[in-house]
CSV table of C-alpha atoms in Angstrom, one decimal:
chain,number,residue,atom,x,y,z
A,18,MET,CA,162.7,134.9,79.4
A,19,LYS,CA,163.0,131.2,80.2
A,20,ARG,CA,166.3,130.5,81.9
A,21,LYS,CA,168.2,127.3,81.6
A,22,ALA,CA,169.2,125.6,84.9
A,23,ARG,CA,172.1,127.5,86.3
A,24,ALA,CA,175.3,125.9,85.2
A,25,SER,CA,176.7,125.1,88.6
A,26,VAL,CA,173.5,123.6,90.0
A,27,GLY,CA,171.9,121.2,87.5
A,28,SER,CA,170.2,120.6,84.2
A,29,THR,CA,167.5,122.3,82.3
A,30,ILE,CA,164.0,122.2,83.9
A,31,THR,CA,161.5,120.9,81.3
A,32,PRO,CA,157.8,121.6,81.0
A,33,THR,CA,155.2,119.0,81.7
A,34,LYS,CA,152.3,117.6,79.8
A,35,ARG,CA,149.2,118.8,81.6
A,36,PHE,CA,146.5,116.4,82.6
A,37,GLN,CA,143.3,117.2,80.6
A,38,ALA,CA,139.8,116.6,81.8
A,39,SER,CA,139.1,114.5,78.7
A,40,ASP,CA,141.9,112.1,79.5
A,41,ASP,CA,139.6,109.7,81.4
A,42,PRO,CA,141.0,110.4,84.8
A,43,GLY,CA,139.6,107.3,86.5
A,44,THR,CA,139.5,107.3,90.2
A,45,LEU,CA,140.2,110.4,92.3
A,46,GLU,CA,143.3,108.7,93.7
A,47,GLU,CA,144.7,108.1,90.1
A,48,GLN,CA,143.8,111.7,89.2
A,49,SER,CA,145.6,113.0,92.2
A,50,SER,CA,148.8,111.1,91.5
A,51,GLN,CA,148.9,112.2,87.8
A,52,ILE,CA,148.5,115.8,88.8
A,53,ALA,CA,151.1,115.6,91.6
A,54,ALA,CA,153.6,114.1,89.1
A,55,HIS,CA,153.8,117.2,86.9
A,56,GLU,CA,157.0,119.2,86.5
A,57,VAL,CA,157.4,122.9,86.0
A,58,THR,CA,159.3,125.5,84.0
A,59,TYR,CA,160.5,128.6,85.8
A,60,TYR,CA,160.5,131.8,83.8
A,61,PHE,CA,162.3,135.0,84.8
A,62,LYS,CA,161.2,138.5,83.8
A,63,ASP,CA,162.2,142.0,85.2
A,64,GLY,CA,163.6,140.5,88.4
A,65,PHE,CA,160.7,138.2,89.1
A,66,ARG,CA,160.3,134.4,89.1
A,67,LEU,CA,157.2,133.2,87.3
A,68,VAL,CA,155.3,129.9,87.3
A,69,LEU,CA,152.6,129.3,84.7
A,70,PRO,CA,149.1,128.3,86.0
A,71,TYR,CA,148.8,124.6,86.7
A,72,ASP,CA,146.5,121.9,88.0
A,73,HIS,CA,146.8,120.8,91.6
A,74,VAL,CA,145.0,118.7,94.1
A,75,TYR,CA,144.9,120.0,97.7
A,76,GLU,CA,144.3,117.4,100.4
A,77,SER,CA,144.0,118.0,104.2
A,78,PHE,CA,142.6,116.1,107.1
A,79,THR,CA,140.1,118.1,109.2
A,80,LYS,CA,141.7,120.2,112.0
A,81,GLN,CA,140.2,120.3,115.5
A,82,ARG,CA,139.1,123.9,115.2
A,83,TRP,CA,137.0,122.9,112.2
A,84,PHE,CA,135.0,120.2,114.0
A,85,GLY,CA,131.3,121.1,114.1
A,86,ARG,CA,131.6,123.8,111.5
A,87,THR,CA,130.2,123.6,107.9
A,88,LEU,CA,132.5,123.1,105.0
A,89,TYR,CA,131.4,126.4,103.6
A,90,ASP,CA,132.3,128.2,106.8
A,91,VAL,CA,135.7,126.6,107.0
A,92,MET,CA,136.6,127.2,103.4
A,93,SER,CA,135.4,130.8,103.3
A,94,SER,CA,136.8,131.9,106.6
A,95,GLU,CA,140.2,130.1,106.7
A,96,PHE,CA,141.7,130.5,103.3
A,97,ALA,CA,142.6,133.9,102.0
A,98,ALA,CA,142.7,132.8,98.3
A,99,PHE,CA,139.0,131.7,98.4
A,100,THR,CA,136.2,134.1,97.8
A,101,ASP,CA,132.7,133.1,98.8
A,102,GLU,CA,131.8,132.8,95.1
A,103,TYR,CA,134.8,130.6,94.4
A,104,VAL,CA,133.9,128.2,97.2
A,105,LYS,CA,130.3,127.9,96.0
A,106,SER,CA,131.3,127.3,92.4
A,107,ALA,CA,134.0,124.7,93.3
A,108,CYS,CA,131.5,122.7,95.4
A,109,ALA,CA,128.7,122.9,92.8
A,110,ASN,CA,131.1,121.5,90.1
A,111,GLY,CA,132.5,118.7,92.2
A,112,LEU,CA,135.9,120.3,92.7
A,113,MET,CA,135.7,120.0,96.5
A,114,LYS,CA,135.0,116.7,98.1
A,115,VAL,CA,134.9,115.1,101.5
A,116,PHE,CA,136.1,111.6,102.3
A,117,ASP,CA,135.4,109.6,105.5
A,118,VAL,CA,138.0,107.7,107.4
A,119,ARG,CA,137.5,104.6,105.1
A,120,GLY,CA,138.1,106.7,102.0
A,121,ASN,CA,134.4,106.9,100.9
A,122,ASP,CA,133.3,109.9,98.9
A,123,LEU,CA,130.5,111.4,101.1
A,124,TYR,CA,129.1,113.5,98.2
A,125,PRO,CA,129.7,111.5,94.9
A,126,GLU,CA,127.2,113.7,93.1
A,127,PRO,CA,128.4,117.4,92.6
A,128,GLY,CA,126.2,120.0,94.1
A,129,GLU,CA,125.9,122.7,96.7
A,130,GLN,CA,124.7,120.3,99.3
A,131,ILE,CA,128.3,119.7,100.3
A,132,LEU,CA,128.5,123.3,101.5
A,133,ASP,CA,126.4,122.3,104.5
A,134,HIS,CA,128.5,119.3,105.5
A,135,ILE,CA,129.5,119.4,109.2
A,136,CYS,CA,133.2,118.7,109.5
A,137,SER,CA,134.1,115.8,111.8
A,138,PRO,CA,137.4,114.1,113.0
A,139,ASN,CA,139.4,111.9,110.5
A,140,GLU,CA,137.8,113.3,107.4
A,141,LYS,CA,139.8,114.3,104.4
A,142,LEU,CA,139.0,117.4,102.4
A,143,TRP,CA,139.9,117.2,98.7
A,144,HIS,CA,140.1,120.1,96.3
A,145,LEU,CA,141.0,120.2,92.6
A,146,ALA,CA,142.1,123.6,91.3
A,147,VAL,CA,143.9,125.5,88.7
A,148,VAL,CA,146.5,127.5,90.7
A,149,HIS,CA,148.0,130.9,89.8
A,150,GLU,CA,151.1,131.1,92.0
A,151,GLN,CA,152.2,134.4,93.3
A,152,LEU,CA,155.4,135.8,91.7
A,153,ALA,CA,158.6,135.7,93.7
A,154,LEU,CA,161.8,137.7,93.5
A,155,ASP,CA,164.5,136.2,91.2
A,156,LYS,CA,167.1,135.7,94.0
A,157,ARG,CA,169.6,132.8,94.1
A,158,VAL,CA,169.5,130.5,97.1
A,159,ARG,CA,173.0,130.5,98.7
A,160,ILE,CA,174.2,127.3,100.4
A,161,LEU,CA,175.7,128.1,103.8
A,162,HIS,CA,176.5,124.5,105.0
A,163,GLU,CA,175.9,120.9,103.8
A,164,ASP,CA,176.7,117.5,105.3
A,165,ASP,CA,175.2,114.0,105.0
A,166,ASP,CA,172.2,114.9,107.1
A,167,TYR,CA,171.5,118.6,106.8
A,168,ILE,CA,171.6,121.5,104.3
A,169,ALA,CA,171.6,125.1,105.5
A,170,VAL,CA,170.8,127.9,103.1
A,171,SER,CA,170.1,131.6,103.0
A,172,LYS,CA,166.4,131.9,102.0
A,173,PRO,CA,165.5,134.9,100.0
A,174,SER,CA,162.4,136.8,101.0
A,175,SER,CA,159.2,136.4,99.0
A,176,ILE,CA,159.1,132.6,99.1
A,177,PRO,CA,157.8,130.3,101.8
A,178,VAL,CA,159.9,127.4,103.1
A,179,TYR,CA,157.5,124.6,102.1
A,180,HIS,CA,154.3,124.1,100.2
A,181,THR,CA,151.5,126.3,101.6
A,182,GLY,CA,148.4,127.9,100.2
A,183,THR,CA,148.9,128.9,96.5
A,184,TYR,CA,152.7,128.4,96.8
A,185,TYR,CA,154.1,125.1,95.6
A,186,PHE,CA,156.8,125.5,93.0
A,187,ASN,CA,157.8,129.0,94.2
A,188,SER,CA,158.8,127.5,97.6
A,189,LEU,CA,162.3,127.0,98.9
A,190,VAL,CA,161.9,123.2,99.0
A,191,GLU,CA,161.0,123.0,95.3
A,192,ILE,CA,163.5,125.6,94.1
A,193,LEU,CA,166.3,123.6,95.9
A,194,LYS,CA,165.2,120.4,94.3
A,195,ARG,CA,165.3,121.9,90.9
A,196,GLU,CA,168.1,124.4,90.9
A,197,VAL,CA,170.5,123.1,93.5
A,198,PHE,CA,170.0,119.3,93.2
A,199,GLY,CA,169.4,119.4,89.4
A,200,ASN,CA,166.0,117.7,89.5
A,201,ALA,CA,167.5,114.5,90.9
A,202,PRO,CA,165.2,112.6,93.2
A,203,ARG,CA,165.6,114.2,96.6
A,204,GLN,CA,163.7,114.3,99.8
A,205,LEU,CA,164.0,117.4,101.9
A,206,TYR,CA,162.4,117.8,105.3
A,207,PRO,CA,161.7,121.3,106.6
A,208,VAL,CA,162.5,121.1,110.4
A,209,HIS,CA,161.8,124.8,111.3
A,210,ARG,CA,160.3,127.7,109.5
A,211,LEU,CA,160.7,131.3,108.4
A,212,ASP,CA,157.9,133.6,107.3
A,213,LYS,CA,157.6,134.1,103.5
A,214,LEU,CA,158.6,137.8,103.9
A,215,THR,CA,161.7,136.9,106.1
A,216,SER,CA,165.1,136.1,104.7
A,217,GLY,CA,168.1,134.3,106.2
A,218,VAL,CA,169.3,131.0,107.6
A,219,ILE,CA,167.0,128.0,107.2
A,220,ILE,CA,168.0,124.4,107.9
A,221,LEU,CA,166.5,121.3,106.1
A,222,ALA,CA,167.0,117.7,106.9
A,223,LYS,CA,168.0,115.3,104.1
A,224,ASN,CA,166.5,112.2,105.7
A,225,SER,CA,163.8,111.3,108.2
A,226,LYS,CA,166.2,110.2,110.9
A,227,ALA,CA,168.0,113.6,110.8
A,228,ALA,CA,164.6,115.3,110.9
A,229,SER,CA,163.7,113.4,114.1
A,230,GLN,CA,167.0,114.2,115.7
A,231,PHE,CA,166.5,117.9,115.0
A,232,GLY,CA,163.0,117.8,116.5
A,233,ALA,CA,164.4,116.2,119.6
A,234,GLY,CA,166.9,119.0,119.9
A,235,LEU,CA,164.1,121.6,119.6
A,236,THR,CA,162.1,119.9,122.4
A,237,ASN,CA,165.2,119.9,124.6
A,238,SER,CA,166.0,123.6,124.0
A,239,GLN,CA,169.3,123.0,122.3
A,240,PHE,CA,168.9,125.8,119.8
A,241,ARG,CA,169.7,129.5,119.7
A,242,LYS,CA,168.6,131.9,117.0
A,243,VAL,CA,169.5,135.5,116.2
A,244,TYR,CA,167.6,137.8,113.9
A,245,LEU,CA,168.3,141.3,112.6
A,246,ALA,CA,165.4,143.7,112.4
A,247,ARG,CA,164.9,147.4,111.5
A,248,VAL,CA,162.2,149.0,113.6
A,249,ARG,CA,160.5,152.4,113.7
A,250,GLY,CA,161.8,154.8,116.4
A,251,ASN,CA,164.7,154.8,118.9
A,252,PHE,CA,164.6,151.3,120.4
A,253,SER,CA,166.9,152.3,123.3
A,254,ARG,CA,163.9,153.8,125.1
A,255,VAL,CA,162.7,150.2,125.7
A,256,PHE,CA,165.3,149.9,128.4
A,257,ASP,CA,163.8,152.8,130.3
A,258,GLU,CA,160.2,151.6,130.1
A,259,HIS,CA,158.6,148.8,132.0
A,260,LYS,CA,157.2,146.6,129.2
A,261,CYS,CA,160.2,144.3,129.4
A,262,ILE,CA,162.6,142.8,131.9
A,263,THR,CA,166.1,144.3,131.3
A,264,LEU,CA,169.3,142.4,132.1
A,265,ASP,CA,173.0,143.2,131.7
A,266,ASP,CA,174.8,140.2,130.3
A,267,GLY,CA,178.2,141.7,130.4
A,268,SER,CA,178.1,142.9,126.8
A,269,GLY,CA,175.3,145.4,127.2
A,270,LEU,CA,171.6,145.5,128.0
A,271,VAL,CA,169.2,142.9,126.8
A,272,ALA,CA,165.4,143.4,126.9
A,273,CYS,CA,163.3,140.3,127.7
A,274,CYS,CA,159.7,140.4,126.6
A,275,HIS,CA,157.4,137.8,128.2
A,276,GLY,CA,153.8,137.2,127.5
A,277,TYR,CA,151.5,135.2,125.3
A,278,MET,CA,150.8,134.9,121.6
A,279,ARG,CA,147.4,134.3,120.1
A,280,VAL,CA,145.9,134.0,116.7
A,281,VAL,CA,143.7,136.9,115.6
A,282,SER,CA,142.9,135.6,112.1
A,283,HIS,CA,143.8,132.2,110.6
A,284,LYS,CA,142.6,133.4,107.2
A,285,PHE,CA,145.0,136.3,107.0
A,286,SER,CA,147.7,134.9,109.3
A,287,VAL,CA,147.5,137.7,111.9
A,288,HIS,CA,148.8,137.1,115.4
A,289,GLU,CA,148.9,139.2,118.6
A,290,PHE,CA,151.2,139.5,121.6
A,291,THR,CA,149.3,139.9,124.8
A,292,ARG,CA,149.9,140.0,128.6
A,293,ASP,CA,146.5,138.3,129.1
A,294,TYR,CA,147.0,134.5,129.6
A,295,SER,CA,143.3,134.0,129.7
A,296,GLU,CA,142.9,134.9,126.0
A,297,LYS,CA,141.6,131.9,124.0
A,298,ASN,CA,144.4,129.7,122.7
A,299,ALA,CA,147.1,132.0,124.1
A,300,LYS,CA,150.6,130.3,124.3
A,301,PRO,CA,153.6,131.4,126.4
A,302,SER,CA,156.0,133.5,124.4
A,303,GLU,CA,159.4,135.2,125.0
A,304,THR,CA,161.7,137.3,122.8
A,305,ARG,CA,165.0,139.0,123.8
A,306,PHE,CA,166.3,142.1,122.1
A,307,ARG,CA,169.6,144.0,121.9
A,308,MET,CA,170.1,147.5,120.5
A,309,VAL,CA,172.7,147.8,117.7
A,310,ALA,CA,172.4,151.2,116.1
A,311,TYR,CA,170.0,154.2,115.6
A,312,ASN,CA,169.7,156.3,112.5
A,313,PRO,CA,168.1,159.7,113.5
A,314,ASP,CA,167.6,160.7,109.9
A,315,LEU,CA,165.4,157.7,109.3
A,316,ASP,CA,164.2,157.5,112.9
A,317,GLU,CA,164.8,153.8,112.8
A,318,SER,CA,166.8,151.3,114.9
A,319,LEU,CA,168.7,148.2,114.0
A,320,ILE,CA,168.2,145.5,116.7
A,321,LEU,CA,169.1,141.9,117.3
A,322,CYS,CA,166.3,139.5,118.3
A,323,TYR,CA,166.3,136.1,120.0
A,324,PRO,CA,163.0,134.3,119.9
A,325,VAL,CA,163.2,131.9,122.8
A,326,THR,CA,159.9,130.4,121.9
A,327,GLY,CA,158.9,129.7,118.3
A,328,ARG,CA,155.5,131.2,117.8
A,329,THR,CA,154.3,132.3,114.3
A,330,HIS,CA,155.1,136.0,113.7
A,331,GLN,CA,156.5,136.2,117.2
A,332,ILE,CA,159.2,138.9,116.7
A,333,ARG,CA,156.9,141.0,114.5
A,334,ALA,CA,154.1,141.0,117.1
A,335,HIS,CA,156.4,141.6,120.0
A,336,VAL,CA,158.1,144.7,118.6
A,337,LYS,CA,154.6,146.0,117.7
A,338,PHE,CA,153.5,145.5,121.3
A,339,LEU,CA,156.6,147.4,122.5
A,340,GLY,CA,155.8,150.4,120.2
A,341,PHE,CA,158.6,149.8,117.7
A,342,PRO,CA,157.2,147.8,114.8
A,343,ILE,CA,159.3,146.6,111.9
A,344,SER,CA,159.4,149.7,109.8
A,345,ASN,CA,158.1,148.3,106.5
A,346,ASP,CA,155.8,145.6,107.9
A,347,ARG,CA,152.4,146.3,106.4
A,348,CYS,CA,150.7,143.7,108.6
A,349,TYR,CA,152.0,144.9,112.0
A,350,ASN,CA,153.0,148.5,111.5
A,351,ASP,CA,149.9,150.7,111.9
A,352,GLY,CA,151.9,153.9,111.4
A,353,GLU,CA,154.1,155.4,108.7
A,354,LEU,CA,155.8,152.7,106.6
A,355,SER,CA,159.4,153.1,105.6
A,356,ALA,CA,160.1,153.4,101.9
A,357,SER,CA,161.7,150.0,101.2
A,358,THR,CA,161.0,149.2,97.5
A,359,HIS,CA,164.7,149.8,96.8
A,360,TYR,CA,165.4,146.6,98.8
A,361,TYR,CA,162.0,144.8,98.4
A,362,PRO,CA,160.1,145.7,95.2
A,363,ASP,CA,156.4,145.1,95.3
A,364,LEU,CA,155.2,141.9,93.6
A,365,PRO,CA,152.9,142.8,90.7
A,366,VAL,CA,149.3,141.6,90.8
A,367,VAL,CA,149.0,138.2,89.2
A,368,HIS,CA,146.9,138.6,86.1
A,369,TRP,CA,147.4,135.6,83.8
A,370,GLU,CA,145.3,135.3,80.6
A,371,LEU,CA,145.4,133.2,77.5
A,372,ASP,CA,146.1,134.9,74.1
A,373,ASP,CA,144.5,133.9,70.8
A,374,GLN,CA,147.1,131.2,70.3
A,375,GLY,CA,146.4,129.6,73.7
A,376,ARG,CA,149.6,130.9,75.4
A,377,TRP,CA,149.6,132.2,78.9
A,378,ARG,CA,150.6,135.9,79.1
A,379,MET,CA,151.0,138.4,81.8
A,380,PRO,CA,150.4,141.9,80.4
A,381,GLU,CA,151.8,143.8,83.4
A,382,LEU,CA,155.3,142.4,82.7
A,383,GLY,CA,155.0,142.0,78.9
A,384,PHE,CA,155.5,138.3,79.3
A,385,VAL,CA,154.2,135.6,76.9
A,386,ALA,CA,154.9,131.9,77.4
A,387,PRO,CA,156.7,130.3,74.4
A,388,LYS,CA,154.3,127.4,74.2
A,389,GLN,CA,150.5,126.8,74.0
A,390,ASP,CA,148.9,125.6,77.2
A,391,LYS,CA,145.5,124.6,78.3
A,392,PRO,CA,144.2,124.4,81.9
A,393,ILE,CA,142.0,121.4,82.8
A,394,LEU,CA,139.2,123.4,84.4
A,395,GLY,CA,136.7,125.8,82.8
A,396,ASN,CA,136.1,129.5,83.6
A,397,LYS,CA,139.3,131.3,84.6
A,398,LYS,CA,137.1,133.3,87.0
A,399,TYR,CA,137.2,130.3,89.3
A,400,HIS,CA,141.0,129.8,89.4
A,401,ILE,CA,142.7,130.5,92.7
A,402,GLY,CA,145.6,132.7,93.6
A,403,LEU,CA,144.5,135.6,91.5
A,404,ASN,CA,145.5,138.2,94.1
A,405,LYS,CA,141.8,138.8,94.9
A,406,PRO,CA,141.6,138.0,98.6
A,407,ALA,CA,138.8,139.3,100.7
A,408,GLU,CA,140.8,142.5,101.6
A,409,GLY,CA,140.9,143.5,98.0
A,410,LEU,CA,143.2,143.6,94.9
A,411,ARG,CA,146.6,145.1,95.5
A,412,PRO,CA,150.3,144.4,94.9
A,413,SER,CA,152.0,142.3,97.6
A,414,PRO,CA,155.2,143.1,99.5
A,415,SER,CA,158.2,140.9,98.7
A,416,GLY,CA,160.0,141.2,102.0
A,417,ILE,CA,160.3,143.0,105.4
A,418,PHE,CA,163.3,144.2,107.4
A,419,LEU,CA,163.7,140.9,109.3
A,420,HIS,CA,166.6,138.6,108.6
A,421,ALA,CA,167.6,135.3,110.3
A,422,LEU,CA,171.3,135.9,110.9
A,423,ARG,CA,172.4,132.9,112.9
A,424,TYR,CA,171.2,129.5,113.9
A,425,ILE,CA,173.0,127.4,116.6
A,426,TRP,CA,172.5,123.8,117.5
A,427,LEU,CA,174.6,123.4,120.6
A,428,GLY,CA,177.4,121.0,120.0
A,429,ARG,CA,176.3,120.3,116.4
A,430,LEU,CA,175.9,123.3,114.1
A,431,ASN,CA,176.7,127.0,114.1
A,432,ILE,CA,175.4,128.6,110.9
A,433,SER,CA,175.8,132.3,110.2
A,434,ASP,CA,174.7,134.3,107.2
A,435,CYS,CA,175.8,137.7,105.9
A,436,ALA,CA,173.7,140.7,107.1
A,437,PRO,CA,171.2,142.0,104.5
A,438,GLU,CA,172.0,145.1,102.4
A,439,TRP,CA,169.7,147.3,104.4
A,440,VAL,CA,172.2,147.4,107.4
A,441,GLN,CA,174.2,149.8,105.3
A,442,ASP,CA,171.7,152.5,106.2
A,443,PHE,CA,173.3,152.3,109.7
A,444,GLY,CA,176.9,152.5,108.5
A,445,ILE,CA,177.4,148.7,108.7
A,446,GLN,CA,178.6,146.6,105.8
A,447,PRO,CA,176.7,143.3,105.2
A,448,ASN,CA,179.9,141.2,105.4
A,449,GLU,CA,181.0,142.5,108.8
A,450,GLY,CA,181.1,139.6,111.2
A,451,PHE,CA,180.6,141.3,114.5
A,452,LEU,CA,176.8,141.1,114.3
A,453,SER,CA,176.7,137.3,114.2
A,454,LYS,CA,179.0,137.1,117.2
A,455,LEU,CA,176.7,139.1,119.5
A,456,ASP,CA,174.6,136.8,121.7
A,457,LEU,CA,171.3,137.5,123.5
A,458,TRP,CA,171.3,134.8,126.1
A,459,ASP,CA,173.0,134.1,129.4
A,460,ASP,CA,171.9,130.8,130.8
A,461,THR,CA,174.1,131.1,133.8
A,462,VAL,CA,173.6,132.7,137.2
A,463,ASP,CA,175.4,135.8,136.0
A,464,GLY,CA,172.5,137.3,134.1
A,465,LYS,CA,170.9,139.6,136.7
A,466,ILE,CA,168.0,142.0,136.0
A,467,VAL,CA,169.0,145.6,136.5
A,468,THR,CA,165.6,147.3,136.1
A,469,GLN,CA,162.0,146.8,137.0
A,470,ASP,CA,160.0,144.0,135.3
A,471,ALA,CA,156.6,144.6,133.7
A,472,THR,CA,154.8,144.2,137.1
A,473,GLY,CA,157.0,146.8,138.8
A,474,ASN,CA,159.0,144.4,141.0
A,475,ASN,CA,162.5,145.6,141.8
A,476,GLU,CA,163.9,142.4,143.1
A,477,ASP,CA,166.7,140.6,141.2
A,478,HIS,CA,165.7,137.8,138.9
A,479,MET,CA,167.8,135.2,137.1
A,480,ALA,CA,167.8,135.0,133.3
A,481,PRO,CA,164.4,133.7,132.1
A,482,VAL,CA,164.0,130.0,131.7
A,483,GLU,CA,163.5,128.9,128.1
A,484,LEU,CA,160.0,127.8,127.0
A,485,GLY,CA,160.0,124.9,124.5
A,486,ASP,CA,157.5,124.6,121.6
A,487,THR,CA,157.2,120.9,121.5
A,488,GLU,CA,154.0,121.0,119.4
A,489,ARG,CA,155.5,123.0,116.6
A,490,ALA,CA,158.8,121.1,116.8
A,491,THR,CA,157.1,117.7,116.4
A,492,GLU,CA,155.0,119.0,113.5
A,493,LEU,CA,157.9,120.4,111.5
A,494,ALA,CA,160.4,117.6,112.3
A,495,THR,CA,158.1,115.0,110.9
A,496,GLN,CA,156.7,116.9,108.0
A,497,HIS,CA,157.2,115.6,104.5
A,498,PRO,CA,157.6,118.3,101.8
C-alpha cells in the first residue's frame, strides 16, 4: 500500500514526473540537475519500505587508489552492484563518461574505448543509471534530541545514514527530510556514521557551522560512544586470554583491544583487524569491551563496546579477531549463525518488472504500483541494484546484533537510546536504563592494567591513550548530503 505522510511528521509525499530520454535533455549538466530534482513516493508492504525504480546520475571525483588504473578495472572491482557485463554495456551506450578538470567530456562519442581510460587526478566520473533500490524495513525513525544545531535520532537497521551505492531515498537523511520535516527545504549534514545493518544513536548537524564544530570535537577526542552487541560464546574468557589488555576501572573488568584495521575488499566492504602494522594501508585501532551477561542456552554473550577509534566495521572485525563474532553477522561470523529473523527479517530479492499496463510490480511481495511509469533507459537487464552482485543472487540481512546505545560529546550532548528488543534474551528489558550508565573508559591515572597485555608484559600500564581519526572526522563533518 501507499502510505500518506505520518500525521505527526508532515504532508503527503507526491510522485514525480520522470525525465524521459526523448525530452531533449540538452547538456549533461542540465540533464543531471533535472534528474536530481525528482521526488519520490514511498510504498509499504508486508513490513518493508519500497521505492520504485528511478533515474539517477552518479558523480565522483577520482580517488587516489584509482590513479593509473583503467576505468573498467575501477568500475568492475570497486562497486558490488556492477557486473562486468553491466559496465561494458553502460560504457558502450554513453551512460558512463569521464570529464577532465576543466569539465571537458573526454569521450563524447559512446563506445567501449572508454573502458581503457587510465584514471588520473581531478577527473570526474559520471554515470547515468536506472536504480533499483534495495528494500528497507518499515521502521519509524525516533527523535532522541533536537536543538538549533543538531538532531539526534535512533536509526533503524537496514538503511544507511547517507546516500551510498544504490541507496538514495532509502537512506536516513532522505527519510528524515520527507517524514520528519515534511518535505520542507532542509539541509542535513551527517557528521559521523553507522553501518547500514547497525541501529541506534546517530547525530546530524542542521547547518555547516555546526558540522564543522562537531568535526573539531572529533579531532580533539571529545566524544565517547557505547554500543551493545550480542556475540557467539562466553565472552568472559577474553579476560583470561592474552589477546587484549585488561584493566579494572572500579566497576569491573574492561578488555582493551589494540591493533590495526585494513581494507580487505573495497567492493564488498570487508575489513580486517590485524596485529601487523606493516600491512598495506593499516590504520591504528582500539576498542574496549565490558561483559554484561551470558545466556548458556544460546551460548551467546551480551557485551558493551567502546570504539576509541572510528574505523569502518571496527567492532565487528575486533570481536571476530577475539574469537567471539557477532552471532548473526554473515560478513564476519564464519561459524554457526544465530537464528535472528524474528528480530531482523531477510530483505527479499529485488525483482521489479513492468506489467502489461506499464506499472512497476514486485511479484515476491504481491505489490503493484498504482500508476504507470516508464524508465528512461532501455533494457532492464542493464539496470543496477538488482541484487545480482558478483557473489550471487540471495536475500539480504536487514540487521545485526549491534546497537549504538549512547553518544557523548563532553560538555555538550549526552544522548542515550533504549536497548534493542534482543536484550530480552538475557533477561533485560529494553527500557532499563542501567546499560546506558555503564562506561568503558577511565582517562585518569586510576585505570591500571591487572593482567598481561598481548605481548606478555606483566608491568602496569595506564589506560590507553585515545587515537583520533582526523581523516574520517574531516570527511564526514564537511560532507553535504
